[in-house]
């Protein structure tokens, strides 16, 4: 089977989640705490995040869940009376800062440009917002490379459900089995399996290789390794 299109996860796959989002999440947590050190402590515990060092301290849900998912729990814990307004504040802050420190993994930009030049349709399916994905890809000089970008807020649901992936298949006019989904998480692999896509896992995220090997058709360590798989199969 030839790969005729490629769909990417974003965080942990194309970009370094910690370096990209750490500064923005520090702003988010400080803003939500409103100067209350106890609320800030609780939020840091929930997010598994250290605002002083702007880094994660454990396997945070922020790396796999959408803002709508994790903010609901935060609102309950800190007694926020308007969870919707809280979500809007979070997304506004994240969007404001998302392109300032966007950090692609080594070889990502060159790989994506090469695949785009090779004529394969490319898309992004993220559990973040569509607007932040568009802003970051533009900042990396890849704004024209992706014909499809979907976030949890694009109307197709969020991973591990396959809605975003199936929407990409409809966008390209291809059968799901002709498309490769590339991601770093089990959510990505489970969504790809549910959609019927070829599963390529990359070890640049938080999941160890053995866990990925159990769920993927192929596991790679760097994005550059995708080129022979994508372009070779497309030749």
mmCIF file of N, CA and C in Angstrom, residues 134-185:
data_model
loop_
_atom_site.group_PDB
_atom_site.id
_atom_site.type_symbol
_atom_site.label_atom_id
_atom_site.label_comp_id
_atom_site.label_asym_id
_atom_site.label_seq_id
_atom_site.Cartn_x
_atom_site.Cartn_y
_atom_site.Cartn_z
ATOM 1 N N UNK A 134 -2.467 26.940 13.646
ATOM 2 C CA UNK A 134 -2.240 27.782 12.468
ATOM 3 C C UNK A 134 -1.185 28.847 12.762
ATOM 4 N N UNK A 135 -1.270 29.453 13.921
ATOM 5 C CA UNK A 135 -0.330 30.512 14.278
ATOM 6 C C UNK A 135 1.085 29.963 14.392
ATOM 7 N N UNK A 136 1.236 28.808 14.978
ATOM 8 C CA UNK A 136 2.565 28.222 15.138
ATOM 9 C C UNK A 136 3.157 27.780 13.804
ATOM 10 N N UNK A 137 2.356 27.159 12.950
ATOM 11 C CA UNK A 137 2.886 26.733 11.656
ATOM 12 C C UNK A 137 3.286 27.938 10.808
ATOM 13 N N UNK A 138 2.532 29.008 10.900
ATOM 14 C CA UNK A 138 2.902 30.240 10.198
ATOM 15 C C UNK A 138 4.233 30.764 10.722
ATOM 16 N N UNK A 139 4.417 30.729 12.029
ATOM 17 C CA UNK A 139 5.662 31.215 12.630
ATOM 18 C C UNK A 139 6.858 30.384 12.179
ATOM 19 N N UNK A 140 6.639 29.126 11.860
ATOM 20 C CA UNK A 140 7.718 28.238 11.418
ATOM 21 C C UNK A 140 7.923 28.265 9.904
ATOM 22 N N UNK A 141 7.160 29.126 9.225
ATOM 23 C CA UNK A 141 7.273 29.205 7.779
ATOM 24 C C UNK A 141 6.582 28.068 7.058
ATOM 25 N N UNK A 142 5.605 27.443 7.711
ATOM 26 C CA UNK A 142 4.918 26.286 7.154
ATOM 27 C C UNK A 142 3.434 26.554 6.933
ATOM 28 N N UNK A 143 3.085 27.808 6.885
ATOM 29 C CA UNK A 143 1.671 28.157 6.779
ATOM 30 C C UNK A 143 0.987 27.618 5.535
ATOM 31 N N UNK A 144 1.746 27.499 4.444
ATOM 32 C CA UNK A 144 1.156 27.024 3.193
ATOM 33 C C UNK A 144 1.296 25.522 3.004
ATOM 34 N N UNK A 145 1.991 24.861 3.924
ATOM 35 C CA UNK A 145 2.268 23.438 3.742
ATOM 36 C C UNK A 145 1.079 22.553 4.105
ATOM 37 N N UNK A 146 0.202 23.054 4.965
ATOM 38 C CA UNK A 146 -0.891 22.233 5.466
ATOM 39 C C UNK A 146 -2.224 22.694 4.876
ATOM 40 N N UNK A 147 -2.862 21.788 4.169
ATOM 41 C CA UNK A 147 -4.173 22.096 3.624
ATOM 42 C C UNK A 147 -5.296 21.843 4.606
ATOM 43 N N UNK A 148 -4.948 21.226 5.730
ATOM 44 C CA UNK A 148 -5.957 20.863 6.724
ATOM 45 C C UNK A 148 -5.337 20.993 8.098
ATOM 46 N N UNK A 149 -5.986 21.743 8.979
ATOM 47 C CA UNK A 149 -5.577 21.819 10.382
ATOM 48 C C UNK A 149 -6.834 21.729 11.228
ATOM 49 N N UNK A 150 -6.833 20.819 12.178
ATOM 50 C CA UNK A 150 -7.983 20.645 13.055
ATOM 51 C C UNK A 150 -7.543 20.610 14.505
ATOM 52 N N UNK A 151 -8.287 21.339 15.333
ATOM 53 C CA UNK A 151 -8.109 21.278 16.771
ATOM 54 C C UNK A 151 -9.338 20.661 17.396
ATOM 55 N N UNK A 152 -9.328 20.572 18.712
ATOM 56 C CA UNK A 152 -10.488 19.988 19.384
ATOM 57 C C UNK A 152 -11.726 20.847 19.175
ATOM 58 N N UNK A 153 -11.500 22.130 18.805
ATOM 59 C CA UNK A 153 -12.588 23.087 18.642
ATOM 60 C C UNK A 153 -13.025 23.257 17.189
ATOM 61 N N UNK A 154 -12.589 22.359 16.303
ATOM 62 C CA UNK A 154 -12.900 22.504 14.876
ATOM 63 C C UNK A 154 -14.177 21.794 14.450
ATOM 64 N N UNK A 155 -14.828 21.129 15.395
ATOM 65 C CA UNK A 155 -16.084 20.470 15.083
ATOM 66 C C UNK A 155 -15.968 18.989 14.768
ATOM 67 N N UNK A 156 -14.757 18.430 14.951
ATOM 68 C CA UNK A 156 -14.552 17.011 14.646
ATOM 69 C C UNK A 156 -14.253 16.188 15.894
ATOM 70 N N UNK A 157 -14.358 16.788 17.063
ATOM 71 C CA UNK A 157 -14.034 16.083 18.292
ATOM 72 C C UNK A 157 -12.544 16.125 18.577
ATOM 73 N N UNK A 158 -12.115 15.317 19.521
ATOM 74 C CA UNK A 158 -10.703 15.275 19.905
ATOM 75 C C UNK A 158 -10.245 13.820 19.981
ATOM 76 N N UNK A 159 -8.954 13.634 19.879
ATOM 77 C CA UNK A 159 -8.365 12.283 19.984
ATOM 78 C C UNK A 159 -8.447 11.796 21.437
ATOM 79 N N UNK A 160 -8.670 10.523 21.679
ATOM 80 C CA UNK A 160 -8.468 9.378 20.787
ATOM 81 C C UNK A 160 -9.649 9.024 19.881
ATOM 82 N N UNK A 161 -10.716 9.818 19.873
ATOM 83 C CA UNK A 161 -11.774 9.574 18.903
ATOM 84 C C UNK A 161 -11.242 9.884 17.503
ATOM 85 N N UNK A 162 -11.754 9.246 16.463
ATOM 86 C CA UNK A 162 -11.173 9.384 15.132
ATOM 87 C C UNK A 162 -11.731 10.513 14.280
ATOM 88 N N UNK A 163 -12.569 11.376 14.860
ATOM 89 C CA UNK A 163 -13.257 12.388 14.061
ATOM 90 C C UNK A 163 -12.341 13.290 13.250
ATOM 91 N N UNK A 164 -11.270 13.798 13.866
ATOM 92 C CA UNK A 164 -10.349 14.671 13.154
ATOM 93 C C UNK A 164 -9.685 13.934 11.992
ATOM 94 N N UNK A 165 -9.335 12.683 12.216
ATOM 95 C CA UNK A 165 -8.647 11.896 11.200
ATOM 96 C C UNK A 165 -9.569 11.596 10.019
ATOM 97 N N UNK A 166 -10.805 11.263 10.320
ATOM 98 C CA UNK A 166 -11.750 10.980 9.249
ATOM 99 C C UNK A 166 -12.094 12.247 8.476
ATOM 100 N N UNK A 167 -12.082 13.383 9.149
ATOM 101 C CA UNK A 167 -12.313 14.659 8.459
ATOM 102 C C UNK A 167 -11.187 14.945 7.471
ATOM 103 N N UNK A 168 -9.954 14.596 7.853
ATOM 104 C CA UNK A 168 -8.827 14.763 6.936
ATOM 105 C C UNK A 168 -8.976 13.848 5.725
ATOM 106 N N UNK A 169 -9.410 12.637 5.960
ATOM 107 C CA UNK A 169 -9.625 11.711 4.840
ATOM 108 C C UNK A 169 -10.661 12.277 3.876
ATOM 109 N N UNK A 170 -11.746 12.836 4.408
ATOM 110 C CA UNK A 170 -12.765 13.445 3.543
ATOM 111 C C UNK A 170 -12.188 14.634 2.800
ATOM 112 N N UNK A 171 -11.367 15.424 3.500
ATOM 113 C CA UNK A 171 -10.747 16.601 2.882
ATOM 114 C C UNK A 171 -9.876 16.211 1.688
ATOM 115 N N UNK A 172 -9.137 15.131 1.807
ATOM 116 C CA UNK A 172 -8.236 14.710 0.736
ATOM 117 C C UNK A 172 -8.931 13.874 -0.325
ATOM 118 N N UNK A 173 -10.092 13.313 0.020
ATOM 119 C CA UNK A 173 -10.772 12.418 -0.900
ATOM 120 C C UNK A 173 -10.146 11.038 -0.959
ATOM 121 N N UNK A 174 -9.314 10.730 0.032
ATOM 122 C CA UNK A 174 -8.625 9.443 0.079
ATOM 123 C C UNK A 174 -9.279 8.510 1.086
ATOM 124 N N UNK A 175 -9.065 7.229 0.879
ATOM 125 C CA UNK A 175 -9.507 6.250 1.868
ATOM 126 C C UNK A 175 -8.582 6.330 3.076
ATOM 127 N N UNK A 176 -9.097 6.128 4.293
ATOM 128 C CA UNK A 176 -8.242 6.207 5.485
ATOM 129 C C UNK A 176 -7.005 5.326 5.418
ATOM 130 N N UNK A 177 -7.124 4.150 4.820
ATOM 131 C CA UNK A 177 -5.975 3.242 4.772
ATOM 132 C C UNK A 177 -4.869 3.736 3.843
ATOM 133 N N UNK A 178 -5.131 4.787 3.083
ATOM 134 C CA UNK A 178 -4.113 5.380 2.220
ATOM 135 C C UNK A 178 -3.363 6.520 2.913
ATOM 136 N N UNK A 179 -3.723 6.766 4.167
ATOM 137 C CA UNK A 179 -3.178 7.899 4.924
ATOM 138 C C UNK A 179 -2.376 7.397 6.110
ATOM 139 N N UNK A 180 -1.246 8.039 6.388
ATOM 140 C CA UNK A 180 -0.449 7.740 7.575
ATOM 141 C C UNK A 180 -0.699 8.802 8.634
ATOM 142 N N UNK A 181 -0.948 8.365 9.854
ATOM 143 C CA UNK A 181 -1.063 9.249 11.004
ATOM 144 C C UNK A 181 0.224 9.147 11.802
ATOM 145 N N UNK A 182 0.865 10.301 12.039
ATOM 146 C CA UNK A 182 2.127 10.328 12.775
ATOM 147 C C UNK A 182 1.896 11.025 14.108
ATOM 148 N N UNK A 183 2.228 10.348 15.203
ATOM 149 C CA UNK A 183 2.030 10.939 16.518
ATOM 150 C C UNK A 183 2.930 10.322 17.567
ATOM 151 N N UNK A 184 2.958 10.962 18.726
ATOM 152 C CA UNK A 184 3.840 10.518 19.810
ATOM 153 C C UNK A 184 3.085 9.873 20.952
ATOM 154 N N UNK A 185 1.766 9.885 20.909
ATOM 155 C CA UNK A 185 0.998 9.413 22.060
ATOM 156 C C UNK A 185 0.117 8.224 21.718
#
